[in-house]
Amino acid sequence: MKNLFSFVKNLNVKSKNNAATDEQTEISIDDKMFYADLLNKGVINKREYKEVFKTAKKANEEFDELTAINKYSAKELKMIDNNKKGIMLEKSGDIDKAVEFYEYNIKYRFQGNHPYDRLAIIYRKQNRINDEIRVLKVAIDVFEKDVYKKRSDRNIKINRFKERLGKVAQ
């Protein structure tokens, strides 16, 4: 870990969208530390680690393009990234950190089922029934009030969340 901090300390950084970014790789320092941690834990190999930096510039260009056409807001893109990080953290066994990313997403009412499903499962396994119930109630509220009414899977997901809530509440 000492080497990682030395590495980060010596980076030539700039500010882009209020995030410190390594100019050479165009990846945020937080993300660089995140992927370095995954490499150190053996979740990803060196080839995958290097691939992150090879594709960072292209990803940043696509991010800028998506933001420019307002397909997704910066907050929505952050939540999508949070889901990806949560998945990787769960695979590496860092459930508590994954929960933090998922909780951020439900706090800001993410309109996809992933963080709600994962938190409900995690809380069930941890016997945190009140948290499971809270998450399922938020999921139902988001899909009933925020999700586009004509979205094809909307009612299916609402019914699935209600069914699971009914089983938990028994």
PDB file of C-alpha atoms in Angstrom:
ATOM      1  CA  MET A   1       0.000   0.000   0.000  1.00  0.00           C
ATOM      2  CA  LYS A   2       2.946   2.318   0.660  1.00  0.00           C
ATOM      3  CA  ASN A   3       3.955   2.013  -2.999  1.00  0.00           C
ATOM      4  CA  LEU A   4       0.431   2.936  -4.073  1.00  0.00           C
ATOM      5  CA  PHE A   5       0.477   6.116  -1.973  1.00  0.00           C
ATOM      6  CA  SER A   6       3.889   7.053  -3.394  1.00  0.00           C
ATOM      7  CA  PHE A   7       2.540   6.410  -6.881  1.00  0.00           C
ATOM      8  CA  VAL A   8      -0.516   8.592  -6.299  1.00  0.00           C
ATOM      9  CA  LYS A   9       1.544  11.321  -4.632  1.00  0.00           C
ATOM     10  CA  ASN A  10       3.805  11.597  -7.690  1.00  0.00           C
ATOM     11  CA  LEU A  11       0.985  11.806 -10.237  1.00  0.00           C
ATOM     12  CA  ASN A  12       0.675  14.880 -12.399  1.00  0.00           C
ATOM     13  CA  VAL A  13      -2.946  15.785 -11.725  1.00  0.00           C
ATOM     14  CA  LYS A  14      -5.475  18.159 -13.156  1.00  0.00           C
ATOM     15  CA  SER A  15      -9.023  18.945 -12.173  1.00  0.00           C
ATOM     16  CA  LYS A  16     -11.802  17.718 -14.451  1.00  0.00           C
ATOM     17  CA  ASN A  17     -15.411  17.806 -13.243  1.00  0.00           C
ATOM     18  CA  ASN A  18     -14.096  18.506  -9.725  1.00  0.00           C
ATOM     19  CA  ALA A  19     -12.162  15.214  -9.649  1.00  0.00           C
ATOM     20  CA  ALA A  20      -8.388  14.897  -9.533  1.00  0.00           C
ATOM     21  CA  THR A  21      -7.293  13.159 -12.717  1.00  0.00           C
ATOM     22  CA  ASP A  22      -3.993  11.649 -13.835  1.00  0.00           C
ATOM     23  CA  GLU A  23      -3.136  13.518 -17.052  1.00  0.00           C
ATOM     24  CA  GLN A  24      -1.322  10.577 -18.639  1.00  0.00           C
ATOM     25  CA  THR A  25      -4.145   8.053 -18.248  1.00  0.00           C
ATOM     26  CA  GLU A  26      -7.098  10.447 -17.911  1.00  0.00           C
ATOM     27  CA  ILE A  27      -8.534   8.381 -15.079  1.00  0.00           C
ATOM     28  CA  SER A  28      -9.527   9.796 -11.718  1.00  0.00           C
ATOM     29  CA  ILE A  29      -7.128   9.199  -8.871  1.00  0.00           C
ATOM     30  CA  ASP A  30      -9.944   7.608  -6.851  1.00  0.00           C
ATOM     31  CA  ASP A  31     -10.548   5.153  -9.690  1.00  0.00           C
ATOM     32  CA  LYS A  32      -6.810   4.541 -10.070  1.00  0.00           C
ATOM     33  CA  MET A  33      -6.595   3.678  -6.360  1.00  0.00           C
ATOM     34  CA  PHE A  34      -9.720   1.523  -6.635  1.00  0.00           C
ATOM     35  CA  TYR A  35      -8.314  -0.549  -9.503  1.00  0.00           C
ATOM     36  CA  ALA A  36      -4.888  -0.749  -7.861  1.00  0.00           C
ATOM     37  CA  ASP A  37      -6.591  -2.139  -4.775  1.00  0.00           C
ATOM     38  CA  LEU A  38      -8.415  -4.738  -6.893  1.00  0.00           C
ATOM     39  CA  LEU A  39      -5.078  -5.681  -8.474  1.00  0.00           C
ATOM     40  CA  ASN A  40      -3.423  -6.003  -5.061  1.00  0.00           C
ATOM     41  CA  LYS A  41      -6.281  -8.206  -3.837  1.00  0.00           C
ATOM     42  CA  GLY A  42      -5.984 -10.427  -6.912  1.00  0.00           C
ATOM     43  CA  VAL A  43      -9.490  -9.645  -8.184  1.00  0.00           C
ATOM     44  CA  ILE A  44      -8.072  -8.449 -11.494  1.00  0.00           C
ATOM     45  CA  ASN A  45      -4.777  -9.329 -13.155  1.00  0.00           C
ATOM     46  CA  LYS A  46      -2.099  -6.988 -14.557  1.00  0.00           C
ATOM     47  CA  ARG A  47      -3.479  -7.238 -18.098  1.00  0.00           C
ATOM     48  CA  GLU A  48      -6.947  -6.165 -16.899  1.00  0.00           C
ATOM     49  CA  TYR A  49      -5.391  -3.393 -14.801  1.00  0.00           C
ATOM     50  CA  LYS A  50      -3.504  -2.023 -17.821  1.00  0.00           C
ATOM     51  CA  GLU A  51      -6.634  -2.317 -19.977  1.00  0.00           C
ATOM     52  CA  VAL A  52      -8.415   0.136 -17.642  1.00  0.00           C
ATOM     53  CA  PHE A  53      -5.866   2.800 -18.511  1.00  0.00           C
ATOM     54  CA  LYS A  54      -5.816   2.001 -22.238  1.00  0.00           C
ATOM     55  CA  THR A  55      -9.549   2.529 -22.479  1.00  0.00           C
ATOM     56  CA  ALA A  56      -9.850   5.445 -20.055  1.00  0.00           C
ATOM     57  CA  LYS A  57      -9.467   8.123 -22.711  1.00  0.00           C
ATOM     58  CA  LYS A  58     -12.114   6.534 -24.931  1.00  0.00           C
ATOM     59  CA  ALA A  59     -14.437   6.149 -21.951  1.00  0.00           C
ATOM     60  CA  ASN A  60     -13.951   9.795 -21.011  1.00  0.00           C
ATOM     61  CA  GLU A  61     -14.767  10.866 -24.570  1.00  0.00           C
ATOM     62  CA  GLU A  62     -17.909   8.736 -24.539  1.00  0.00           C
ATOM     63  CA  PHE A  63     -18.828  10.139 -21.117  1.00  0.00           C
ATOM     64  CA  ASP A  64     -18.476  13.680 -22.454  1.00  0.00           C
ATOM     65  CA  GLU A  65     -20.559  12.798 -25.515  1.00  0.00           C
ATOM     66  CA  LEU A  66     -23.339  11.218 -23.431  1.00  0.00           C
ATOM     67  CA  THR A  67     -23.379  14.133 -21.043  1.00  0.00           C
ATOM     68  CA  ALA A  68     -23.466  16.564 -23.964  1.00  0.00           C
ATOM     69  CA  ILE A  69     -26.508  14.939 -25.519  1.00  0.00           C
ATOM     70  CA  ASN A  70     -28.155  14.659 -22.085  1.00  0.00           C
ATOM     71  CA  LYS A  71     -28.855  10.963 -22.515  1.00  0.00           C
ATOM     72  CA  TYR A  72     -27.652  10.470 -18.957  1.00  0.00           C
ATOM     73  CA  SER A  73     -26.837  13.024 -16.332  1.00  0.00           C
ATOM     74  CA  ALA A  74     -23.471  12.953 -14.616  1.00  0.00           C
ATOM     75  CA  LYS A  75     -25.217  11.663 -11.480  1.00  0.00           C
ATOM     76  CA  GLU A  76     -26.826   8.777 -13.412  1.00  0.00           C
ATOM     77  CA  LEU A  77     -23.467   7.844 -14.905  1.00  0.00           C
ATOM     78  CA  LYS A  78     -21.924   7.933 -11.423  1.00  0.00           C
ATOM     79  CA  MET A  79     -24.634   5.584 -10.168  1.00  0.00           C
ATOM     80  CA  ILE A  80     -24.040   3.176 -13.061  1.00  0.00           C
ATOM     81  CA  ASP A  81     -20.339   3.229 -12.176  1.00  0.00           C
ATOM     82  CA  ASN A  82     -21.234   2.663  -8.511  1.00  0.00           C
ATOM     83  CA  ASN A  83     -23.121  -0.491  -9.487  1.00  0.00           C
ATOM     84  CA  LYS A  84     -20.073  -1.772 -11.372  1.00  0.00           C
ATOM     85  CA  LYS A  85     -17.811  -1.013  -8.428  1.00  0.00           C
ATOM     86  CA  GLY A  86     -20.264  -2.705  -6.066  1.00  0.00           C
ATOM     87  CA  ILE A  87     -20.173  -5.861  -8.178  1.00  0.00           C
ATOM     88  CA  MET A  88     -16.366  -5.909  -8.160  1.00  0.00           C
ATOM     89  CA  LEU A  89     -16.249  -5.271  -4.410  1.00  0.00           C
ATOM     90  CA  GLU A  90     -18.708  -8.072  -3.731  1.00  0.00           C
ATOM     91  CA  LYS A  91     -16.559 -10.428  -5.818  1.00  0.00           C
ATOM     92  CA  SER A  92     -13.502  -9.414  -3.804  1.00  0.00           C
ATOM     93  CA  GLY A  93     -15.377  -9.997  -0.544  1.00  0.00           C
ATOM     94  CA  ASP A  94     -15.606  -6.348   0.533  1.00  0.00           C
ATOM     95  CA  ILE A  95     -19.360  -6.392   1.143  1.00  0.00           C
ATOM     96  CA  ASP A  96     -19.390  -3.354   3.447  1.00  0.00           C
ATOM     97  CA  LYS A  97     -17.822  -1.114   0.802  1.00  0.00           C
ATOM     98  CA  ALA A  98     -20.177  -2.502  -1.871  1.00  0.00           C
ATOM     99  CA  VAL A  99     -23.113  -1.632   0.403  1.00  0.00           C
ATOM    100  CA  GLU A 100     -21.871   1.980   0.576  1.00  0.00           C
ATOM    101  CA  PHE A 101     -21.975   2.284  -3.242  1.00  0.00           C
ATOM    102  CA  TYR A 102     -25.433   0.681  -3.461  1.00  0.00           C
ATOM    103  CA  GLU A 103     -26.802   2.824  -0.606  1.00  0.00           C
ATOM    104  CA  TYR A 104     -25.623   5.967  -2.435  1.00  0.00           C
ATOM    105  CA  ASN A 105     -27.601   4.818  -5.477  1.00  0.00           C
ATOM    106  CA  ILE A 106     -30.827   4.248  -3.590  1.00  0.00           C
ATOM    107  CA  LYS A 107     -30.393   7.544  -1.734  1.00  0.00           C
ATOM    108  CA  TYR A 108     -30.535   9.252  -5.134  1.00  0.00           C
ATOM    109  CA  ARG A 109     -33.336   6.969  -6.380  1.00  0.00           C
ATOM    110  CA  PHE A 110     -31.505   5.020  -9.097  1.00  0.00           C
ATOM    111  CA  GLN A 111     -34.062   3.827 -11.667  1.00  0.00           C
ATOM    112  CA  GLY A 112     -32.652   0.349 -12.162  1.00  0.00           C
ATOM    113  CA  ASN A 113     -33.206  -2.686  -9.982  1.00  0.00           C
ATOM    114  CA  HIS A 114     -29.582  -3.704  -9.351  1.00  0.00           C
ATOM    115  CA  PRO A 115     -28.765  -1.797  -6.134  1.00  0.00           C
ATOM    116  CA  TYR A 116     -32.152  -2.653  -4.614  1.00  0.00           C
ATOM    117  CA  ASP A 117     -31.819  -6.351  -5.462  1.00  0.00           C
ATOM    118  CA  ARG A 118     -28.262  -6.585  -4.172  1.00  0.00           C
ATOM    119  CA  LEU A 119     -28.951  -4.699  -0.927  1.00  0.00           C
ATOM    120  CA  ALA A 120     -32.061  -6.795  -0.233  1.00  0.00           C
ATOM    121  CA  ILE A 121     -30.009  -9.981  -0.702  1.00  0.00           C
ATOM    122  CA  ILE A 122     -27.069  -8.715   1.365  1.00  0.00           C
ATOM    123  CA  TYR A 123     -29.308  -7.498   4.184  1.00  0.00           C
ATOM    124  CA  ARG A 124     -31.224 -10.788   4.174  1.00  0.00           C
ATOM    125  CA  LYS A 125     -27.954 -12.731   4.510  1.00  0.00           C
ATOM    126  CA  GLN A 126     -26.893 -10.415   7.354  1.00  0.00           C
ATOM    127  CA  ASN A 127     -30.288 -10.820   9.051  1.00  0.00           C
ATOM    128  CA  ARG A 128     -30.836  -7.034   8.806  1.00  0.00           C
ATOM    129  CA  ILE A 129     -34.558  -7.392   8.140  1.00  0.00           C
ATOM    130  CA  ASN A 130     -35.448  -3.739   8.828  1.00  0.00           C
ATOM    131  CA  ASP A 131     -32.866  -2.607   6.265  1.00  0.00           C
ATOM    132  CA  GLU A 132     -34.157  -5.144   3.746  1.00  0.00           C
ATOM    133  CA  ILE A 133     -37.704  -3.845   4.236  1.00  0.00           C
ATOM    134  CA  ARG A 134     -36.531  -0.220   3.910  1.00  0.00           C
ATOM    135  CA  VAL A 135     -34.708  -0.967   0.636  1.00  0.00           C
ATOM    136  CA  LEU A 136     -37.676  -2.828  -0.852  1.00  0.00           C
ATOM    137  CA  LYS A 137     -40.060   0.007   0.081  1.00  0.00           C
ATOM    138  CA  VAL A 138     -37.769   2.545  -1.599  1.00  0.00           C
ATOM    139  CA  ALA A 139     -37.531   0.312  -4.693  1.00  0.00           C
ATOM    140  CA  ILE A 140     -41.316   0.113  -4.957  1.00  0.00           C
ATOM    141  CA  ASP A 141     -41.642   3.874  -4.489  1.00  0.00           C
ATOM    142  CA  VAL A 142     -38.991   4.627  -7.147  1.00  0.00           C
ATOM    143  CA  PHE A 143     -40.516   2.270  -9.705  1.00  0.00           C
ATOM    144  CA  GLU A 144     -44.054   3.531  -9.033  1.00  0.00           C
ATOM    145  CA  LYS A 145     -43.262   7.266  -8.986  1.00  0.00           C
ATOM    146  CA  ASP A 146     -39.997   7.907 -10.863  1.00  0.00           C
ATOM    147  CA  VAL A 147     -39.635   5.239 -13.543  1.00  0.00           C
ATOM    148  CA  TYR A 148     -41.159   6.048 -16.925  1.00  0.00           C
ATOM    149  CA  LYS A 149     -44.714   4.648 -16.958  1.00  0.00           C
ATOM    150  CA  LYS A 150     -44.337   2.986 -20.366  1.00  0.00           C
ATOM    151  CA  ARG A 151     -41.078   1.225 -19.501  1.00  0.00           C
ATOM    152  CA  SER A 152     -41.684  -2.396 -20.460  1.00  0.00           C
ATOM    153  CA  ASP A 153     -40.312  -4.020 -17.278  1.00  0.00           C
ATOM    154  CA  ARG A 154     -41.674  -1.464 -14.804  1.00  0.00           C
ATOM    155  CA  ASN A 155     -44.736  -3.396 -13.578  1.00  0.00           C
ATOM    156  CA  ILE A 156     -42.850  -6.688 -13.480  1.00  0.00           C
ATOM    157  CA  LYS A 157     -40.246  -5.162 -11.177  1.00  0.00           C
ATOM    158  CA  ILE A 158     -42.821  -3.436  -8.977  1.00  0.00           C
ATOM    159  CA  ASN A 159     -44.646  -6.748  -8.538  1.00  0.00           C
ATOM    160  CA  ARG A 160     -41.396  -8.594  -7.802  1.00  0.00           C
ATOM    161  CA  PHE A 161     -40.379  -6.049  -5.146  1.00  0.00           C
ATOM    162  CA  LYS A 162     -43.871  -6.177  -3.582  1.00  0.00           C
ATOM    163  CA  GLU A 163     -43.820  -9.977  -3.565  1.00  0.00           C
ATOM    164  CA  ARG A 164     -40.442 -10.036  -1.852  1.00  0.00           C
ATOM    165  CA  LEU A 165     -41.564  -7.391   0.653  1.00  0.00           C
ATOM    166  CA  GLY A 166     -44.619  -9.503   1.442  1.00  0.00           C
ATOM    167  CA  LYS A 167     -42.404 -12.506   2.183  1.00  0.00           C
ATOM    168  CA  VAL A 168     -40.092 -10.475   4.416  1.00  0.00           C
ATOM    169  CA  ALA A 169     -42.943  -8.850   6.349  1.00  0.00           C
ATOM    170  CA  GLN A 170     -44.490 -12.242   7.244  1.00  0.00           C
TER     171      GLN A 170
END
